PDB file of C-alpha atoms in Angstrom:
ATOM      1  CA  UNK A  91     -31.456 168.926  20.378  1.00 97.00           C
ATOM      2  CA  UNK A  92     -29.880 166.155  22.415  1.00 98.00           C
ATOM      3  CA  UNK A  93     -26.314 166.873  23.539  1.00 98.00           C
ATOM      4  CA  UNK A  94     -24.001 163.986  24.448  1.00 98.00           C
ATOM      5  CA  UNK A  95     -21.486 164.690  27.196  1.00 98.00           C
ATOM      6  CA  UNK A  96     -19.565 161.475  27.966  1.00 98.00           C
ATOM      7  CA  UNK A  97     -16.244 159.751  28.525  1.00 98.00           C
ATOM      8  CA  UNK A  98     -17.220 156.939  26.135  1.00 98.00           C
ATOM      9  CA  UNK A  99     -14.342 157.625  23.733  1.00 95.00           C
ATOM     10  CA  UNK A 100     -14.200 158.920  20.178  1.00 88.00           C
ATOM     11  CA  UNK A 101     -13.766 155.416  18.799  1.00 89.00           C
ATOM     12  CA  UNK A 102     -15.241 152.097  19.790  1.00 91.00           C
ATOM     13  CA  UNK A 103     -18.847 150.935  20.035  1.00 95.00           C
ATOM     14  CA  UNK A 104     -20.320 152.975  22.878  1.00 97.00           C
ATOM     15  CA  UNK A 105     -21.360 156.273  21.290  1.00 97.00           C
ATOM     16  CA  UNK A 106     -22.751 154.424  18.273  1.00 97.00           C
ATOM     17  CA  UNK A 107     -25.013 152.270  20.427  1.00 98.00           C
ATOM     18  CA  UNK A 108     -26.294 155.318  22.296  1.00 98.00           C
ATOM     19  CA  UNK A 109     -26.960 157.188  19.054  1.00 97.00           C
ATOM     20  CA  UNK A 110     -28.900 154.187  17.732  1.00 98.00           C
ATOM     21  CA  UNK A 111     -31.224 154.234  20.757  1.00 98.00           C
ATOM     22  CA  UNK A 112     -31.719 157.989  20.372  1.00 98.00           C
ATOM     23  CA  UNK A 113     -32.419 157.648  16.643  1.00 98.00           C
ATOM     24  CA  UNK A 114     -35.123 155.067  17.267  1.00 98.00           C
ATOM     25  CA  UNK A 115     -36.641 156.888  20.233  1.00 98.00           C
ATOM     26  CA  UNK A 116     -36.524 160.479  18.977  1.00 98.00           C
ATOM     27  CA  UNK A 117     -35.696 160.410  15.256  1.00 98.00           C
ATOM     28  CA  UNK A 118     -36.568 164.073  14.775  1.00 97.00           C
ATOM     29  CA  UNK A 119     -34.040 165.299  17.373  1.00 98.00           C
ATOM     30  CA  UNK A 120     -30.577 166.426  16.304  1.00 98.00           C
ATOM     31  CA  UNK A 121     -27.937 164.584  18.339  1.00 98.00           C
ATOM     32  CA  UNK A 122     -24.781 166.615  18.999  1.00 97.00           C
ATOM     33  CA  UNK A 123     -21.644 165.120  20.550  1.00 96.00           C
ATOM     34  CA  UNK A 124     -20.400 167.898  22.791  1.00 96.00           C
ATOM     35  CA  UNK A 125     -17.781 165.705  24.469  1.00 97.00           C
ATOM     36  CA  UNK A 126     -17.045 162.019  24.032  1.00 97.00           C
ATOM     37  CA  UNK A 127     -13.532 162.184  25.509  1.00 96.00           C
ATOM     38  CA  UNK A 128     -14.023 163.614  28.980  1.00 95.00           C
ATOM     39  CA  UNK A 129     -11.417 162.472  31.528  1.00 93.00           C
ATOM     40  CA  UNK A 130     -12.385 158.879  32.185  1.00 95.00           C
ATOM     41  CA  UNK A 131     -13.823 157.942  35.587  1.00 97.00           C
ATOM     42  CA  UNK A 132     -13.728 161.605  36.741  1.00 97.00           C
ATOM     43  CA  UNK A 133     -17.232 163.035  37.288  1.00 98.00           C
ATOM     44  CA  UNK A 134     -15.841 165.829  39.464  1.00 98.00           C
ATOM     45  CA  UNK A 135     -13.796 167.399  36.671  1.00 97.00           C
ATOM     46  CA  UNK A 136     -16.650 166.928  34.208  1.00 98.00           C
ATOM     47  CA  UNK A 137     -19.036 168.637  36.615  1.00 98.00           C
ATOM     48  CA  UNK A 138     -17.209 171.941  36.090  1.00 98.00           C
ATOM     49  CA  UNK A 139     -17.282 171.576  32.308  1.00 98.00           C
ATOM     50  CA  UNK A 140     -20.968 170.714  32.111  1.00 98.00           C
ATOM     51  CA  UNK A 141     -22.534 174.110  32.973  1.00 98.00           C
ATOM     52  CA  UNK A 142     -19.996 175.977  30.845  1.00 97.00           C
ATOM     53  CA  UNK A 143     -20.584 173.887  27.732  1.00 97.00           C
ATOM     54  CA  UNK A 144     -24.336 173.451  28.101  1.00 97.00           C
ATOM     55  CA  UNK A 145     -25.022 177.151  28.701  1.00 96.00           C
ATOM     56  CA  UNK A 146     -26.196 177.633  25.104  1.00 95.00           C
ATOM     57  CA  UNK A 147     -28.770 174.845  25.305  1.00 97.00           C
ATOM     58  CA  UNK A 148     -32.315 176.107  25.025  1.00 97.00           C
ATOM     59  CA  UNK A 149     -35.397 175.149  27.044  1.00 97.00           C
ATOM     60  CA  UNK A 150     -36.581 171.735  25.920  1.00 97.00           C
ATOM     61  CA  UNK A 151     -33.107 170.590  24.870  1.00 98.00           C
ATOM     62  CA  UNK A 152     -31.699 167.489  26.566  1.00 98.00           C
ATOM     63  CA  UNK A 153     -28.146 166.950  27.825  1.00 98.00           C
ATOM     64  CA  UNK A 154     -27.216 163.307  28.328  1.00 98.00           C
ATOM     65  CA  UNK A 155     -24.256 163.468  30.716  1.00 98.00           C
ATOM     66  CA  UNK A 156     -22.530 160.201  31.561  1.00 98.00           C
ATOM     67  CA  UNK A 157     -19.232 159.863  33.380  1.00 98.00           C
ATOM     68  CA  UNK A 158     -20.156 156.946  35.563  1.00 98.00           C
ATOM     69  CA  UNK A 159     -17.479 154.791  37.200  1.00 98.00           C
ATOM     70  CA  UNK A 160     -20.141 153.581  39.672  1.00 98.00           C
ATOM     71  CA  UNK A 161     -22.460 152.234  36.976  1.00 98.00           C
ATOM     72  CA  UNK A 162     -24.571 149.342  38.255  1.00 96.00           C
ATOM     73  CA  UNK A 163     -24.172 150.295  41.915  1.00 97.00           C
ATOM     74  CA  UNK A 164     -26.690 151.896  44.267  1.00 95.00           C
ATOM     75  CA  UNK A 165     -26.022 155.408  42.915  1.00 97.00           C
ATOM     76  CA  UNK A 166     -29.247 156.745  41.412  1.00 98.00           C
ATOM     77  CA  UNK A 167     -30.083 157.461  37.780  1.00 98.00           C
ATOM     78  CA  UNK A 168     -31.698 160.882  37.570  1.00 98.00           C
ATOM     79  CA  UNK A 169     -33.423 163.380  35.308  1.00 98.00           C
ATOM     80  CA  UNK A 170     -32.963 167.061  36.131  1.00 98.00           C
ATOM     81  CA  UNK A 171     -34.706 170.119  34.754  1.00 98.00           C
ATOM     82  CA  UNK A 172     -32.525 173.192  35.282  1.00 98.00           C
ATOM     83  CA  UNK A 173     -33.949 176.466  33.988  1.00 98.00           C
ATOM     84  CA  UNK A 174     -35.887 174.573  31.328  1.00 98.00           C
ATOM     85  CA  UNK A 175     -33.025 172.405  30.042  1.00 98.00           C
ATOM     86  CA  UNK A 176     -33.198 168.672  30.733  1.00 98.00           C
ATOM     87  CA  UNK A 177     -30.216 166.692  32.003  1.00 98.00           C
ATOM     88  CA  UNK A 178     -30.052 162.925  32.468  1.00 98.00           C
ATOM     89  CA  UNK A 179     -27.174 161.179  34.174  1.00 98.00           C
ATOM     90  CA  UNK A 180     -25.923 159.482  37.329  1.00 98.00           C
ATOM     91  CA  UNK A 181     -26.156 160.955  40.812  1.00 98.00           C
ATOM     92  CA  UNK A 182     -22.414 160.974  41.428  1.00 98.00           C
ATOM     93  CA  UNK A 183     -21.718 164.711  41.489  1.00 98.00           C
ATOM     94  CA  UNK A 184     -21.731 165.125  37.707  1.00 98.00           C
ATOM     95  CA  UNK A 185     -24.813 167.373  37.895  1.00 98.00           C
ATOM     96  CA  UNK A 186     -23.750 169.200  41.066  1.00 98.00           C
ATOM     97  CA  UNK A 187     -22.646 172.498  39.529  1.00 98.00           C
ATOM     98  CA  UNK A 188     -25.645 172.623  37.186  1.00 98.00           C
ATOM     99  CA  UNK A 189     -27.950 172.381  40.205  1.00 98.00           C
ATOM    100  CA  UNK A 190     -25.962 174.922  42.205  1.00 97.00           C
ATOM    101  CA  UNK A 191     -26.016 177.539  39.444  1.00 97.00           C
ATOM    102  CA  UNK A 192     -29.600 177.044  38.248  1.00 98.00           C
ATOM    103  CA  UNK A 193     -32.285 179.529  39.207  1.00 97.00           C
ATOM    104  CA  UNK A 194     -35.046 176.906  39.164  1.00 97.00           C
ATOM    105  CA  UNK A 195     -34.582 173.141  39.139  1.00 97.00           C
ATOM    106  CA  UNK A 196     -36.489 169.937  39.798  1.00 98.00           C
ATOM    107  CA  UNK A 197     -35.397 166.309  39.657  1.00 98.00           C
ATOM    108  CA  UNK A 198     -36.636 162.728  39.385  1.00 98.00           C
ATOM    109  CA  UNK A 199     -35.047 159.355  40.104  1.00 98.00           C
ATOM    110  CA  UNK A 200     -35.347 157.137  37.054  1.00 98.00           C
ATOM    111  CA  UNK A 201     -36.268 153.479  37.254  1.00 96.00           C
ATOM    112  CA  UNK A 202     -33.688 151.002  35.968  1.00 97.00           C
ATOM    113  CA  UNK A 203     -35.359 148.352  33.784  1.00 96.00           C
ATOM    114  CA  UNK A 204     -34.699 144.767  34.805  1.00 96.00           C
ATOM    115  CA  UNK A 205     -33.299 144.073  31.345  1.00 97.00           C
ATOM    116  CA  UNK A 206     -30.768 146.918  31.575  1.00 98.00           C
ATOM    117  CA  UNK A 207     -27.118 145.959  31.438  1.00 98.00           C
ATOM    118  CA  UNK A 208     -25.387 146.527  34.765  1.00 98.00           C
ATOM    119  CA  UNK A 209     -22.449 148.107  32.930  1.00 98.00           C
ATOM    120  CA  UNK A 210     -24.127 150.234  30.241  1.00 98.00           C
ATOM    121  CA  UNK A 211     -26.766 152.488  31.739  1.00 98.00           C
ATOM    122  CA  UNK A 212     -25.831 155.054  29.097  1.00 98.00           C
ATOM    123  CA  UNK A 213     -27.499 152.894  26.454  1.00 98.00           C
ATOM    124  CA  UNK A 214     -30.204 151.203  28.520  1.00 98.00           C
ATOM    125  CA  UNK A 215     -31.338 153.924  30.961  1.00 98.00           C
ATOM    126  CA  UNK A 216     -30.092 157.390  30.040  1.00 98.00           C
ATOM    127  CA  UNK A 217     -30.514 157.250  26.249  1.00 98.00           C
ATOM    128  CA  UNK A 218     -34.167 156.079  26.414  1.00 98.00           C
ATOM    129  CA  UNK A 219     -34.877 158.760  29.033  1.00 98.00           C
ATOM    130  CA  UNK A 220     -33.193 161.429  26.896  1.00 98.00           C
ATOM    131  CA  UNK A 221     -35.226 160.405  23.841  1.00 98.00           C
ATOM    132  CA  UNK A 222     -38.479 160.499  25.828  1.00 98.00           C
ATOM    133  CA  UNK A 223     -37.713 163.951  27.220  1.00 98.00           C
ATOM    134  CA  UNK A 224     -36.834 165.214  23.741  1.00 98.00           C
ATOM    135  CA  UNK A 225     -40.352 164.188  22.671  1.00 98.00           C
ATOM    136  CA  UNK A 226     -41.781 166.385  25.414  1.00 97.00           C
ATOM    137  CA  UNK A 227     -42.751 163.616  27.828  1.00 97.00           C
ATOM    138  CA  UNK A 228     -42.436 163.962  31.581  1.00 95.00           C
ATOM    139  CA  UNK A 229     -39.764 161.892  33.358  1.00 97.00           C
ATOM    140  CA  UNK A 230     -40.708 158.330  34.228  1.00 91.00           C
ATOM    141  CA  UNK A 231     -39.657 158.215  37.856  1.00 94.00           C
ATOM    142  CA  UNK A 232     -40.127 159.502  41.392  1.00 97.00           C
ATOM    143  CA  UNK A 233     -39.636 163.202  42.214  1.00 98.00           C
ATOM    144  CA  UNK A 234     -36.611 163.874  44.419  1.00 98.00           C
ATOM    145  CA  UNK A 235     -34.981 166.940  45.968  1.00 98.00           C
ATOM    146  CA  UNK A 236     -32.846 168.457  43.214  1.00 98.00           C
ATOM    147  CA  UNK A 237     -30.581 170.156  45.745  1.00 97.00           C
ATOM    148  CA  UNK A 238     -29.531 166.710  46.977  1.00 98.00           C
ATOM    149  CA  UNK A 239     -27.648 166.291  43.671  1.00 98.00           C
ATOM    150  CA  UNK A 240     -25.223 169.031  44.704  1.00 98.00           C
ATOM    151  CA  UNK A 241     -21.922 168.296  46.439  1.00 98.00           C
ATOM    152  CA  UNK A 242     -21.630 171.060  49.073  1.00 97.00           C
ATOM    153  CA  UNK A 243     -17.978 170.278  49.818  1.00 98.00           C
ATOM    154  CA  UNK A 244     -16.953 170.934  46.201  1.00 98.00           C
ATOM    155  CA  UNK A 245     -15.810 174.517  45.573  1.00 97.00           C
ATOM    156  CA  UNK A 246     -17.709 176.901  43.299  1.00 97.00           C
ATOM    157  CA  UNK A 247     -14.636 177.036  41.056  1.00 97.00           C
ATOM    158  CA  UNK A 248     -11.976 174.354  40.735  1.00 97.00           C
ATOM    159  CA  UNK A 249      -8.336 175.453  40.520  1.00 97.00           C
ATOM    160  CA  UNK A 250      -7.282 172.481  38.440  1.00 97.00           C
ATOM    161  CA  UNK A 251      -6.980 171.266  34.859  1.00 97.00           C
ATOM    162  CA  UNK A 252     -10.295 169.634  33.999  1.00 97.00           C
ATOM    163  CA  UNK A 253      -9.780 168.860  30.302  1.00 98.00           C
ATOM    164  CA  UNK A 254      -7.021 168.921  27.682  1.00 97.00           C
ATOM    165  CA  UNK A 255      -8.147 169.542  24.141  1.00 97.00           C
ATOM    166  CA  UNK A 256      -6.849 168.455  20.728  1.00 95.00           C
ATOM    167  CA  UNK A 257      -4.315 171.302  20.666  1.00 97.00           C
ATOM    168  CA  UNK A 258      -2.920 170.568  24.116  1.00 97.00           C
ATOM    169  CA  UNK A 259      -4.732 173.555  25.634  1.00 98.00           C
ATOM    170  CA  UNK A 260      -5.662 173.003  29.271  1.00 98.00           C
ATOM    171  CA  UNK A 261      -9.120 174.048  30.447  1.00 98.00           C
ATOM    172  CA  UNK A 262      -9.433 174.919  34.108  1.00 98.00           C
ATOM    173  CA  UNK A 263     -12.442 174.810  36.393  1.00 97.00           C
ATOM    174  CA  UNK A 264     -12.099 178.536  37.044  1.00 97.00           C
ATOM    175  CA  UNK A 265     -14.799 180.810  35.647  1.00 97.00           C
ATOM    176  CA  UNK A 266     -14.006 184.163  34.120  1.00 96.00           C
ATOM    177  CA  UNK A 267     -15.409 186.978  36.269  1.00 91.00           C
ATOM    178  CA  UNK A 268     -15.772 189.960  33.952  1.00 81.00           C
ATOM    179  CA  UNK A 269     -16.735 192.224  36.844  1.00 81.00           C
ATOM    180  CA  UNK A 270     -13.445 191.841  38.687  1.00 83.00           C
ATOM    181  CA  UNK A 271      -9.711 191.588  38.088  1.00 86.00           C
ATOM    182  CA  UNK A 272      -8.358 188.453  36.456  1.00 89.00           C
ATOM    183  CA  UNK A 273      -6.603 185.969  38.738  1.00 92.00           C
ATOM    184  CA  UNK A 274      -2.906 185.325  38.310  1.00 94.00           C
ATOM    185  CA  UNK A 275      -2.368 181.665  37.464  1.00 95.00           C
ATOM    186  CA  UNK A 276       0.799 179.656  37.626  1.00 94.00           C
ATOM    187  CA  UNK A 277       1.840 176.048  37.293  1.00 93.00           C
ATOM    188  CA  UNK A 278       5.135 175.103  38.864  1.00 88.00           C
ATOM    189  CA  UNK A 279       7.641 177.790  37.880  1.00 87.00           C
ATOM    190  CA  UNK A 280       5.549 179.005  34.951  1.00 88.00           C
ATOM    191  CA  UNK A 281       3.815 182.330  35.652  1.00 92.00           C
ATOM    192  CA  UNK A 282       1.071 182.791  33.099  1.00 96.00           C
ATOM    193  CA  UNK A 283       0.448 186.172  31.510  1.00 95.00           C
ATOM    194  CA  UNK A 284      -3.083 186.954  30.391  1.00 96.00           C
ATOM    195  CA  UNK A 285      -3.640 187.328  26.643  1.00 97.00           C
ATOM    196  CA  UNK A 286      -6.783 188.200  24.693  1.00 96.00           C
ATOM    197  CA  UNK A 287      -6.002 185.776  21.870  1.00 97.00           C
ATOM    198  CA  UNK A 288      -3.255 183.449  20.656  1.00 97.00           C
ATOM    199  CA  UNK A 289      -1.261 185.831  18.465  1.00 97.00           C
ATOM    200  CA  UNK A 290      -0.879 188.290  21.348  1.00 97.00           C
ATOM    201  CA  UNK A 291       1.665 185.855  22.805  1.00 97.00           C
ATOM    202  CA  UNK A 292       5.173 185.260  21.545  1.00 96.00           C
ATOM    203  CA  UNK A 293       5.850 181.967  19.723  1.00 95.00           C
ATOM    204  CA  UNK A 294       6.104 179.065  22.220  1.00 93.00           C
ATOM    205  CA  UNK A 295       5.036 181.371  25.093  1.00 95.00           C
ATOM    206  CA  UNK A 296       2.681 179.898  27.715  1.00 96.00           C
ATOM    207  CA  UNK A 297      -0.244 182.110  28.695  1.00 97.00           C
ATOM    208  CA  UNK A 298      -3.804 182.135  30.031  1.00 97.00           C
ATOM    209  CA  UNK A 299      -6.899 183.441  28.300  1.00 97.00           C
ATOM    210  CA  UNK A 300     -10.663 183.623  28.738  1.00 97.00           C
ATOM    211  CA  UNK A 301     -12.015 180.895  26.489  1.00 97.00           C
ATOM    212  CA  UNK A 302     -15.195 181.057  24.438  1.00 97.00           C
ATOM    213  CA  UNK A 303     -17.261 179.316  27.115  1.00 97.00           C
ATOM    214  CA  UNK A 304     -16.263 181.447  30.084  1.00 97.00           C
ATOM    215  CA  UNK A 305     -13.455 179.382  31.622  1.00 97.00           C
ATOM    216  CA  UNK A 306      -9.809 180.286  32.080  1.00 97.00           C
ATOM    217  CA  UNK A 307      -7.683 178.219  29.748  1.00 98.00           C
ATOM    218  CA  UNK A 308      -3.930 177.680  29.491  1.00 97.00           C
ATOM    219  CA  UNK A 309      -2.251 177.574  26.089  1.00 97.00           C
ATOM    220  CA  UNK A 310       1.092 177.833  24.343  1.00 97.00           C
ATOM    221  CA  UNK A 311       1.197 179.780  21.119  1.00 96.00           C
ATOM    222  CA  UNK A 312       1.786 177.406  18.201  1.00 96.00           C
ATOM    223  CA  UNK A 313       2.339 174.552  20.620  1.00 96.00           C
ATOM    224  CA  UNK A 314       0.927 172.295  23.311  1.00 97.00           C
ATOM    225  CA  UNK A 315       0.576 173.574  26.861  1.00 96.00           C
ATOM    226  CA  UNK A 316       0.131 169.985  28.016  1.00 96.00           C
ATOM    227  CA  UNK A 317       3.487 168.945  26.574  1.00 96.00           C
ATOM    228  CA  UNK A 318       5.430 172.132  27.222  1.00 95.00           C
ATOM    229  CA  UNK A 319       4.302 172.514  30.838  1.00 95.00           C
ATOM    230  CA  UNK A 320       3.701 168.856  31.683  1.00 95.00           C
ATOM    231  CA  UNK A 321       0.011 169.456  32.365  1.00 95.00           C
ATOM    232  CA  UNK A 322      -2.326 166.523  32.942  1.00 94.00           C
ATOM    233  CA  UNK A 323      -6.045 166.413  33.647  1.00 93.00           C
ATOM    234  CA  UNK A 324      -6.473 166.763  37.383  1.00 94.00           C
ATOM    235  CA  UNK A 325      -3.322 168.831  37.928  1.00 96.00           C
ATOM    236  CA  UNK A 326      -3.728 171.649  40.417  1.00 97.00           C
ATOM    237  CA  UNK A 327      -3.244 175.258  39.351  1.00 96.00           C
ATOM    238  CA  UNK A 328      -1.908 177.940  41.685  1.00 96.00           C
ATOM    239  CA  UNK A 329      -4.125 181.020  41.947  1.00 95.00           C
ATOM    240  CA  UNK A 330      -3.020 184.410  43.250  1.00 88.00           C
ATOM    241  CA  UNK A 331      -5.694 187.081  43.446  1.00 62.00           C
TER     242      UNK A 331
END
């Protein structure tokens, strides 16, 4: 499988052009859009989503991750193998948490073809690389130190909203630690009780829960946490404990 993880938007021409390149290059591979509406221009937030939502990928699968406000600049294009799963994307921190949490990883810097558009490396660099890797080929590039893709100053967990979904639920960059007590989260004056599932809360009540991919998430029963609490992507969350 090839998983797409981008801020390209759910409409418009960008995802379609990428899928066309993948279909020509690796027609036998299933292409799954994991995210096409990540917070635009924000590789740091996306970096905390990437390991959580690619954890079910299997060895040999490819994750094409592109949130790339520096496209066309000196930032490198890279291929990363982390515990058998391939990732392709820009060296701008987007792959940092994947590298940090992997047991074994190796990386390559990809060449940028002269004919590549300076503003669409997703189509002209990353999609061809993803298709080639899905066919079982080795990366076409120079080996580099995978650990250099990390961002040591970024925390292991991010106490902030990193994504708001269709329902207005707010995903945080905080992982669920099943071996210890749950943190107490709050936003402004709202103190969030922990619930196992949505119907455990009262109607219109704001609460936190462990989502299906191992992140703490903020929701309002039968409503939008984003609207009710005024949450936006990037907003900080207070953590106690």
